[in-house]
Amino acid sequence: MSRTLIGLASKSNAAKIFHQMSVNLTKPYLAKTNALASSKLPPKPSNWEFKSGWYRYEEGKNPEKVSHPLEDSISFDIELLYKISSFPTLATCSSTKAWYGWVSPYLTGETSTPSDLIPLNPENEDKIIIGHNVNFDRSKVLDDYISYKNSNSFYIDTISLFHSRYGTPTIRKPSVFVKAAESLFKGNEAPKLLDIYTPADYQLHTLYQKQFGEVMNKDVRSFFDSTSKDLIVNEFQNCMNYCADDVIKTHRLFAEFWKTFYADLNHTMEFFALKEMGNNKVTLNKSNWDEFDESCNGEIEQATKRYKDELKKLVYKHTGKTTYANQFGTELMGTKWQNDLHLFYDKDRKDR
């Protein structure tokens, strides 16, 4: 913050200044989020293109190949053959105007191994992206590995919105709070605020069932346990519909939780904070990982050398001898001390 702004803020109009700052920061996103939360998604496509990359499906039009989803507010989900690779296998998303489907070139046979990430906002526009546990999906998006330091994508996580409404998981609530709830309410009389949620309950299908009382069909999920892509290829339409159904359920949860979150919003900066907190991550590629790995190894080697030098000095101080510390350990204490890793570690020893 500049000295000029600090000077202005020290006067009676400080609240007005910071309010205007928050309005300027949130304006590109807040209206989009409200519009998406209050809108229904269009019907799913009746057929998905088995072609790599993104295809756009707008009702009444033929599927259109696009480089990325065109609208500025979408609900998004990905699927992957996790036993084969951490790269995504397929993805779907929907705006209020159109559906989109993304297929990995690996699935269509254009590449022999999965190696493609998903371009979602390559032009770095102001875009709202809704997801359930969205940081997992975000890790499969290409954009963040290119422009992550100045990303204009605003990822909103339905689990985070859930926490803002119902609080922390039961495992983190004080036991006295849980006991008080149990003594005050019986059976189904307890309000959802006091309901018991464990980490497993934050999976999309379990949270959706608790919220709306409807059971999601997750049979297709087991297809992605496969160590071969053949099952996904053969069941391609079912797999895409499964992913799209998750988008629909995610959007419904988002719309439900957003109403309460927005109603309880004390200041627009609370909303913008979601974006900033979501950007606290580190994206890696082989180049900067190798650099990081080399730097860590260098620090370890330097620390090890300092440790050995200090140990030599300590031994010399007490014995007047200048041989290595492990040799003095043998002379003074026998070999038993070498079995204590806190005292001695030699990576070249053959008996470990």
GROMACS .gro file of C-alpha atoms in nm:
model
  352
    1MET     CA    1   0.000   0.000   0.000
    2SER     CA    2   0.141   0.340  -0.094
    3ARG     CA    3   0.213   0.617   0.156
    4THR     CA    4  -0.054   0.830  -0.012
    5LEU     CA    5  -0.317   0.562   0.042
    6ILE     CA    6  -0.206   0.515   0.404
    7GLY     CA    7  -0.245   0.887   0.457
    8LEU     CA    8  -0.595   0.881   0.314
    9ALA     CA    9  -0.688   0.570   0.508
   10SER     CA   10  -0.588   0.734   0.835
   11LYS     CA   11  -0.873   0.980   0.796
   12SER     CA   12  -1.246   0.925   0.840
   13ASN     CA   13  -1.296   0.781   0.491
   14ALA     CA   14  -1.084   0.468   0.558
   15ALA     CA   15  -1.385   0.235   0.550
   16LYS     CA   16  -1.500   0.384   0.222
   17ILE     CA   17  -1.157   0.339   0.064
   18PHE     CA   18  -1.126  -0.026   0.162
   19HIS     CA   19  -1.484  -0.093   0.058
   20GLN     CA   20  -1.409   0.044  -0.287
   21MET     CA   21  -1.092  -0.166  -0.306
   22SER     CA   22  -1.290  -0.481  -0.230
   23VAL     CA   23  -1.557  -0.389  -0.484
   24ASN     CA   24  -1.293  -0.345  -0.754
   25LEU     CA   25  -1.131  -0.680  -0.671
   26THR     CA   26  -1.450  -0.885  -0.648
   27LYS     CA   27  -1.656  -0.720  -0.922
   28PRO     CA   28  -1.531  -0.949  -1.205
   29TYR     CA   29  -1.626  -1.260  -1.005
   30LEU     CA   30  -1.916  -1.198  -0.768
   31ALA     CA   31  -2.179  -1.130  -1.035
   32LYS     CA   32  -2.068  -1.437  -1.232
   33THR     CA   33  -2.091  -1.657  -0.922
   34ASN     CA   34  -2.438  -1.532  -0.831
   35ALA     CA   35  -2.558  -1.584  -1.187
   36LEU     CA   36  -2.426  -1.941  -1.201
   37ALA     CA   37  -2.571  -2.029  -0.859
   38SER     CA   38  -2.918  -1.907  -0.959
   39SER     CA   39  -2.922  -2.081  -1.299
   40LYS     CA   40  -2.989  -2.436  -1.410
   41LEU     CA   41  -2.753  -2.630  -1.631
   42PRO     CA   42  -2.869  -2.729  -1.981
   43PRO     CA   43  -2.954  -3.093  -2.061
   44LYS     CA   44  -2.662  -3.331  -2.109
   45PRO     CA   45  -2.566  -3.426  -2.466
   46SER     CA   46  -2.726  -3.746  -2.589
   47ASN     CA   47  -2.395  -3.854  -2.740
   48TRP     CA   48  -2.033  -3.762  -2.666
   49GLU     CA   49  -1.764  -3.732  -2.933
   50PHE     CA   50  -1.490  -3.992  -2.897
   51LYS     CA   51  -1.224  -3.749  -3.014
   52SER     CA   52  -0.935  -3.595  -2.825
   53GLY     CA   53  -0.950  -3.246  -2.681
   54TRP     CA   54  -1.250  -3.028  -2.601
   55TYR     CA   55  -1.587  -3.044  -2.777
   56ARG     CA   56  -1.871  -2.802  -2.713
   57TYR     CA   57  -2.231  -2.922  -2.703
   58GLU     CA   58  -2.500  -2.657  -2.729
   59GLU     CA   59  -2.863  -2.759  -2.760
   60GLY     CA   60  -2.985  -2.742  -3.119
   61LYS     CA   61  -2.631  -2.727  -3.263
   62ASN     CA   62  -2.376  -2.981  -3.383
   63PRO     CA   63  -2.080  -3.061  -3.155
   64GLU     CA   64  -1.803  -2.807  -3.208
   65LYS     CA   65  -1.431  -2.859  -3.146
   66VAL     CA   66  -1.291  -2.581  -2.926
   67SER     CA   67  -0.960  -2.516  -2.755
   68HIS     CA   68  -1.121  -2.463  -2.412
   69PRO     CA   69  -1.460  -2.387  -2.253
   70LEU     CA   70  -1.572  -2.049  -2.383
   71GLU     CA   71  -1.801  -1.924  -2.105
   72ASP     CA   72  -1.672  -1.746  -1.795
   73SER     CA   73  -1.856  -1.957  -1.534
   74ILE     CA   74  -1.853  -2.338  -1.531
   75SER     CA   75  -1.898  -2.643  -1.310
   76PHE     CA   76  -1.616  -2.891  -1.369
   77ASP     CA   77  -1.510  -3.251  -1.297
   78ILE     CA   78  -1.238  -3.489  -1.417
   79GLU     CA   79  -1.179  -3.865  -1.412
   80LEU     CA   80  -0.855  -4.058  -1.440
   81LEU     CA   81  -0.722  -4.411  -1.457
   82TYR     CA   82  -0.526  -4.359  -1.138
   83LYS     CA   83  -0.356  -4.700  -1.145
   84ILE     CA   84  -0.203  -4.614  -1.483
   85SER     CA   85  -0.117  -4.246  -1.445
   86SER     CA   86  -0.191  -3.928  -1.254
   87PHE     CA   87  -0.273  -3.754  -1.583
   88PRO     CA   88  -0.646  -3.704  -1.655
   89THR     CA   89  -0.838  -3.947  -1.874
   90LEU     CA   90  -1.151  -3.743  -1.944
   91ALA     CA   91  -1.338  -3.440  -1.815
   92THR     CA   92  -1.671  -3.264  -1.848
   93CYS     CA   93  -1.797  -2.922  -1.753
   94SER     CA   94  -2.106  -2.714  -1.809
   95SER     CA   95  -2.195  -2.348  -1.826
   96THR     CA   96  -2.550  -2.218  -1.835
   97LYS     CA   97  -2.530  -2.225  -2.216
   98ALA     CA   98  -2.346  -2.541  -2.316
   99TRP     CA   99  -2.180  -2.865  -2.210
  100TYR     CA  100  -1.818  -2.954  -2.279
  101GLY     CA  101  -1.635  -3.285  -2.295
  102TRP     CA  102  -1.257  -3.338  -2.292
  103VAL     CA  103  -1.090  -3.665  -2.391
  104SER     CA  104  -0.723  -3.751  -2.347
  105PRO     CA  105  -0.529  -3.836  -2.666
  106TYR     CA  106  -0.416  -4.146  -2.478
  107LEU     CA  107  -0.773  -4.273  -2.469
  108THR     CA  108  -0.820  -4.229  -2.845
  109GLY     CA  109  -0.487  -4.398  -2.922
  110GLU     CA  110  -0.304  -4.087  -3.042
  111THR     CA  111  -0.040  -4.124  -2.771
  112SER     CA  112   0.097  -4.441  -2.614
  113THR     CA  113   0.102  -4.306  -2.258
  114PRO     CA  114  -0.105  -4.044  -2.072
  115SER     CA  115   0.083  -3.714  -2.082
  116ASP     CA  116  -0.175  -3.438  -2.140
  117LEU     CA  117  -0.317  -3.184  -1.899
  118ILE     CA  118  -0.645  -3.001  -1.956
  119PRO     CA  119  -0.650  -2.645  -2.098
  120LEU     CA  120  -0.930  -2.474  -1.909
  121ASN     CA  121  -0.852  -2.103  -1.916
  122PRO     CA  122  -0.547  -2.061  -2.142
  123GLU     CA  123  -0.619  -1.693  -2.209
  124ASN     CA  124  -0.621  -1.627  -1.833
  125GLU     CA  125  -0.959  -1.455  -1.834
  126ASP     CA  126  -1.166  -1.379  -1.524
  127LYS     CA  127  -1.338  -1.715  -1.486
  128ILE     CA  128  -1.537  -1.893  -1.213
  129ILE     CA  129  -1.472  -2.269  -1.187
  130ILE     CA  130  -1.683  -2.477  -0.949
  131GLY     CA  131  -1.574  -2.821  -0.832
  132HIS     CA  132  -1.606  -3.071  -0.549
  133ASN     CA  133  -1.267  -3.100  -0.379
  134VAL     CA  134  -1.169  -2.877  -0.667
  135ASN     CA  135  -0.797  -2.860  -0.593
  136PHE     CA  136  -0.768  -3.222  -0.705
  137ASP     CA  137  -0.928  -3.136  -1.040
  138ARG     CA  138  -0.721  -2.820  -1.057
  139SER     CA  139  -0.399  -3.021  -1.035
  140LYS     CA  140  -0.488  -3.170  -1.376
  141VAL     CA  141  -0.537  -2.829  -1.542
  142LEU     CA  142  -0.262  -2.704  -1.772
  143ASP     CA  143  -0.314  -2.333  -1.707
  144ASP     CA  144  -0.183  -2.335  -1.350
  145TYR     CA  145   0.150  -2.474  -1.465
  146ILE     CA  146   0.192  -2.177  -1.698
  147SER     CA  147   0.039  -1.869  -1.535
  148TYR     CA  148  -0.015  -1.984  -1.177
  149LYS     CA  149   0.146  -1.674  -1.023
  150ASN     CA  150  -0.113  -1.442  -1.180
  151SER     CA  151  -0.406  -1.674  -1.240
  152ASN     CA  152  -0.740  -1.504  -1.299
  153SER     CA  153  -0.927  -1.833  -1.255
  154PHE     CA  154  -1.135  -1.835  -0.938
  155TYR     CA  155  -1.183  -2.193  -0.816
  156ILE     CA  156  -1.470  -2.240  -0.570
  157ASP     CA  157  -1.482  -2.564  -0.374
  158THR     CA  158  -1.818  -2.703  -0.262
  159ILE     CA  159  -1.653  -2.869   0.039
  160SER     CA  160  -1.521  -2.531   0.153
  161LEU     CA  161  -1.867  -2.380   0.117
  162PHE     CA  162  -2.005  -2.671   0.317
  163HIS     CA  163  -1.761  -2.600   0.601
  164SER     CA  164  -1.862  -2.235   0.602
  165ARG     CA  165  -2.220  -2.345   0.657
  166TYR     CA  166  -2.188  -2.641   0.893
  167GLY     CA  167  -1.851  -2.588   1.057
  168THR     CA  168  -1.554  -2.819   1.096
  169PRO     CA  169  -1.560  -3.200   1.080
  170THR     CA  170  -1.676  -3.383   1.391
  171ILE     CA  171  -1.327  -3.520   1.451
  172ARG     CA  172  -1.216  -3.162   1.514
  173LYS     CA  173  -1.514  -3.056   1.727
  174PRO     CA  174  -1.463  -3.059   2.104
  175SER     CA  175  -1.604  -3.378   2.253
  176VAL     CA  176  -1.806  -3.175   2.502
  177PHE     CA  177  -1.986  -3.011   2.207
  178VAL     CA  178  -2.078  -3.348   2.056
  179LYS     CA  179  -2.196  -3.484   2.392
  180ALA     CA  180  -2.408  -3.175   2.451
  181ALA     CA  181  -2.570  -3.221   2.110
  182GLU     CA  182  -2.645  -3.586   2.181
  183SER     CA  183  -2.805  -3.501   2.516
  184LEU     CA  184  -3.022  -3.225   2.370
  185PHE     CA  185  -3.149  -3.407   2.062
  186LYS     CA  186  -3.261  -3.760   1.991
  187GLY     CA  187  -3.276  -3.954   1.666
  188ASN     CA  188  -3.349  -3.739   1.363
  189GLU     CA  189  -3.440  -3.437   1.572
  190ALA     CA  190  -3.083  -3.307   1.574
  191PRO     CA  191  -3.035  -3.027   1.322
  192LYS     CA  192  -2.780  -3.073   1.047
  193LEU     CA  193  -2.554  -2.822   1.220
  194LEU     CA  194  -2.491  -3.085   1.488
  195ASP     CA  195  -2.479  -3.377   1.248
  196ILE     CA  196  -2.179  -3.608   1.255
  197TYR     CA  197  -1.953  -3.580   0.952
  198THR     CA  198  -1.636  -3.784   0.906
  199PRO     CA  199  -1.383  -3.732   0.624
  200ALA     CA  200  -1.554  -4.005   0.417
  201ASP     CA  201  -1.875  -3.803   0.427
  202TYR     CA  202  -1.717  -3.531   0.214
  203GLN     CA  203  -1.712  -3.752  -0.092
  204LEU     CA  204  -1.956  -3.616  -0.347
  205HIS     CA  205  -2.207  -3.901  -0.333
  206THR     CA  206  -2.222  -3.921   0.048
  207LEU     CA  207  -2.246  -3.546   0.099
  208TYR     CA  208  -2.510  -3.523  -0.173
  209GLN     CA  209  -2.716  -3.797  -0.012
  210LYS     CA  210  -2.696  -3.632   0.330
  211GLN     CA  211  -2.793  -3.298   0.185
  212PHE     CA  212  -3.076  -3.400  -0.048
  213GLY     CA  213  -3.168  -3.753   0.059
  214GLU     CA  214  -3.099  -3.890  -0.291
  215VAL     CA  215  -2.865  -4.179  -0.372
  216MET     CA  216  -2.617  -4.129  -0.655
  217ASN     CA  217  -2.535  -4.425  -0.878
  218LYS     CA  218  -2.157  -4.466  -0.856
  219ASP     CA  219  -2.125  -4.808  -1.024
  220VAL     CA  220  -1.922  -4.667  -1.313
  221ARG     CA  221  -1.657  -4.537  -1.075
  222SER     CA  222  -1.509  -4.887  -1.048
  223PHE     CA  223  -1.425  -4.871  -1.421
  224PHE     CA  224  -1.149  -4.624  -1.337
  225ASP     CA  225  -0.986  -4.879  -1.105
  226SER     CA  226  -0.874  -5.062  -1.419
  227THR     CA  227  -0.512  -5.102  -1.526
  228SER     CA  228  -0.619  -5.092  -1.891
  229LYS     CA  229  -0.791  -4.818  -2.089
  230ASP     CA  230  -0.993  -5.073  -2.289
  231LEU     CA  231  -1.283  -5.076  -2.045
  232ILE     CA  232  -1.313  -4.696  -2.059
  233VAL     CA  233  -1.301  -4.703  -2.439
  234ASN     CA  234  -1.571  -4.971  -2.457
  235GLU     CA  235  -1.788  -4.791  -2.201
  236PHE     CA  236  -1.702  -4.442  -2.321
  237GLN     CA  237  -2.057  -4.302  -2.331
  238ASN     CA  238  -2.134  -4.436  -1.984
  239CYS     CA  239  -1.809  -4.293  -1.847
  240MET     CA  240  -1.873  -3.948  -1.992
  241ASN     CA  241  -2.229  -3.949  -1.859
  242TYR     CA  242  -2.099  -4.056  -1.519
  243CYS     CA  243  -1.857  -3.762  -1.515
  244ALA     CA  244  -2.132  -3.526  -1.634
  245ASP     CA  245  -2.366  -3.649  -1.359
  246ASP     CA  246  -2.099  -3.554  -1.106
  247VAL     CA  247  -2.093  -3.206  -1.259
  248ILE     CA  248  -2.471  -3.179  -1.221
  249LYS     CA  249  -2.461  -3.291  -0.857
  250THR     CA  250  -2.167  -3.061  -0.784
  251HIS     CA  251  -2.356  -2.767  -0.929
  252ARG     CA  252  -2.662  -2.844  -0.719
  253LEU     CA  253  -2.454  -2.860  -0.400
  254PHE     CA  254  -2.282  -2.536  -0.497
  255ALA     CA  255  -2.613  -2.356  -0.552
  256GLU     CA  256  -2.743  -2.480  -0.216
  257PHE     CA  257  -2.435  -2.387  -0.012
  258TRP     CA  258  -2.374  -2.059  -0.193
  259LYS     CA  259  -2.710  -1.916  -0.083
  260THR     CA  260  -2.611  -1.939   0.284
  261PHE     CA  261  -2.253  -1.833   0.227
  262TYR     CA  262  -2.357  -1.522   0.035
  263ALA     CA  263  -2.632  -1.434   0.283
  264ASP     CA  264  -2.381  -1.447   0.570
  265LEU     CA  265  -2.112  -1.253   0.384
  266ASN     CA  266  -2.007  -0.965   0.608
  267HIS     CA  267  -1.769  -0.810   0.358
  268THR     CA  268  -1.690  -0.873  -0.007
  269MET     CA  269  -1.324  -0.926   0.081
  270GLU     CA  270  -1.427  -1.250   0.254
  271PHE     CA  271  -1.534  -1.374  -0.088
  272PHE     CA  272  -1.215  -1.259  -0.258
  273ALA     CA  273  -1.012  -1.431   0.015
  274LEU     CA  274  -1.134  -1.765  -0.122
  275LYS     CA  275  -0.949  -1.694  -0.445
  276GLU     CA  276  -0.629  -1.586  -0.273
  277MET     CA  277  -0.626  -1.886  -0.038
  278GLY     CA  278  -0.687  -2.115  -0.334
  279ASN     CA  279  -0.372  -1.983  -0.500
  280ASN     CA  280  -0.148  -2.095  -0.212
  281LYS     CA  281   0.004  -2.387  -0.395
  282VAL     CA  282   0.324  -2.493  -0.566
  283THR     CA  283   0.316  -2.623  -0.921
  284LEU     CA  284   0.609  -2.833  -1.037
  285ASN     CA  285   0.762  -2.947  -1.360
  286LYS     CA  286   1.074  -3.159  -1.408
  287SER     CA  287   1.301  -2.858  -1.445
  288ASN     CA  288   1.214  -2.681  -1.121
  289TRP     CA  289   1.178  -3.011  -0.934
  290ASP     CA  290   1.534  -3.109  -1.032
  291GLU     CA  291   1.651  -2.766  -0.920
  292PHE     CA  292   1.469  -2.806  -0.588
  293ASP     CA  293   1.605  -3.160  -0.542
  294GLU     CA  294   1.961  -3.048  -0.614
  295SER     CA  295   1.928  -2.757  -0.372
  296CYS     CA  296   1.799  -2.985  -0.094
  297ASN     CA  297   2.077  -3.238  -0.149
  298GLY     CA  298   2.331  -2.956  -0.136
  299GLU     CA  299   2.192  -2.834   0.195
  300ILE     CA  300   2.202  -3.188   0.336
  301GLU     CA  301   2.563  -3.237   0.230
  302GLN     CA  302   2.666  -2.904   0.385
  303ALA     CA  303   2.482  -2.982   0.708
  304THR     CA  304   2.640  -3.329   0.723
  305LYS     CA  305   2.987  -3.182   0.673
  306ARG     CA  306   2.929  -2.923   0.948
  307TYR     CA  307   2.804  -3.197   1.180
  308LYS     CA  308   3.111  -3.416   1.116
  309ASP     CA  309   3.348  -3.121   1.157
  310GLU     CA  310   3.193  -3.030   1.491
  311LEU     CA  311   3.209  -3.392   1.601
  312LYS     CA  312   3.579  -3.408   1.513
  313LYS     CA  313   3.643  -3.092   1.715
  314LEU     CA  314   3.454  -3.237   2.010
  315VAL     CA  315   3.652  -3.563   2.000
  316TYR     CA  316   3.981  -3.376   1.965
  317LYS     CA  317   3.892  -3.152   2.258
  318HIS     CA  318   3.846  -3.452   2.488
  319THR     CA  319   4.117  -3.684   2.352
  320GLY     CA  320   4.374  -3.469   2.180
  321LYS     CA  321   4.353  -3.699   1.875
  322THR     CA  322   4.264  -3.590   1.523
  323THR     CA  323   4.130  -3.910   1.366
  324TYR     CA  324   3.768  -3.941   1.256
  325ALA     CA  325   3.489  -3.939   1.508
  326ASN     CA  326   3.367  -4.289   1.429
  327GLN     CA  327   3.718  -4.426   1.493
  328PHE     CA  328   3.726  -4.257   1.832
  329GLY     CA  329   3.382  -4.392   1.906
  330THR     CA  330   3.515  -4.744   1.856
  331GLU     CA  331   3.818  -4.678   2.076
  332LEU     CA  332   3.625  -4.512   2.357
  333MET     CA  333   3.292  -4.696   2.357
  334GLY     CA  334   3.330  -5.009   2.146
  335THR     CA  335   3.093  -5.069   1.852
  336LYS     CA  336   2.761  -5.074   2.039
  337TRP     CA  337   2.711  -4.699   1.999
  338GLN     CA  338   2.718  -4.732   1.620
  339ASN     CA  339   2.381  -4.908   1.631
  340ASP     CA  340   2.217  -4.591   1.758
  341LEU     CA  341   2.118  -4.391   1.449
  342HIS     CA  342   2.091  -4.076   1.659
  343LEU     CA  343   2.464  -4.099   1.727
  344PHE     CA  344   2.603  -4.255   1.414
  345TYR     CA  345   2.498  -4.300   1.054
  346ASP     CA  346   2.720  -4.431   0.777
  347LYS     CA  347   2.542  -4.484   0.445
  348ASP     CA  348   2.824  -4.713   0.325
  349ARG     CA  349   2.795  -4.967   0.604
  350LYS     CA  350   2.708  -5.310   0.464
  351ASP     CA  351   2.534  -5.448   0.773
  352ARG     CA  352   2.239  -5.207   0.755
   0.00000   0.00000   0.00000
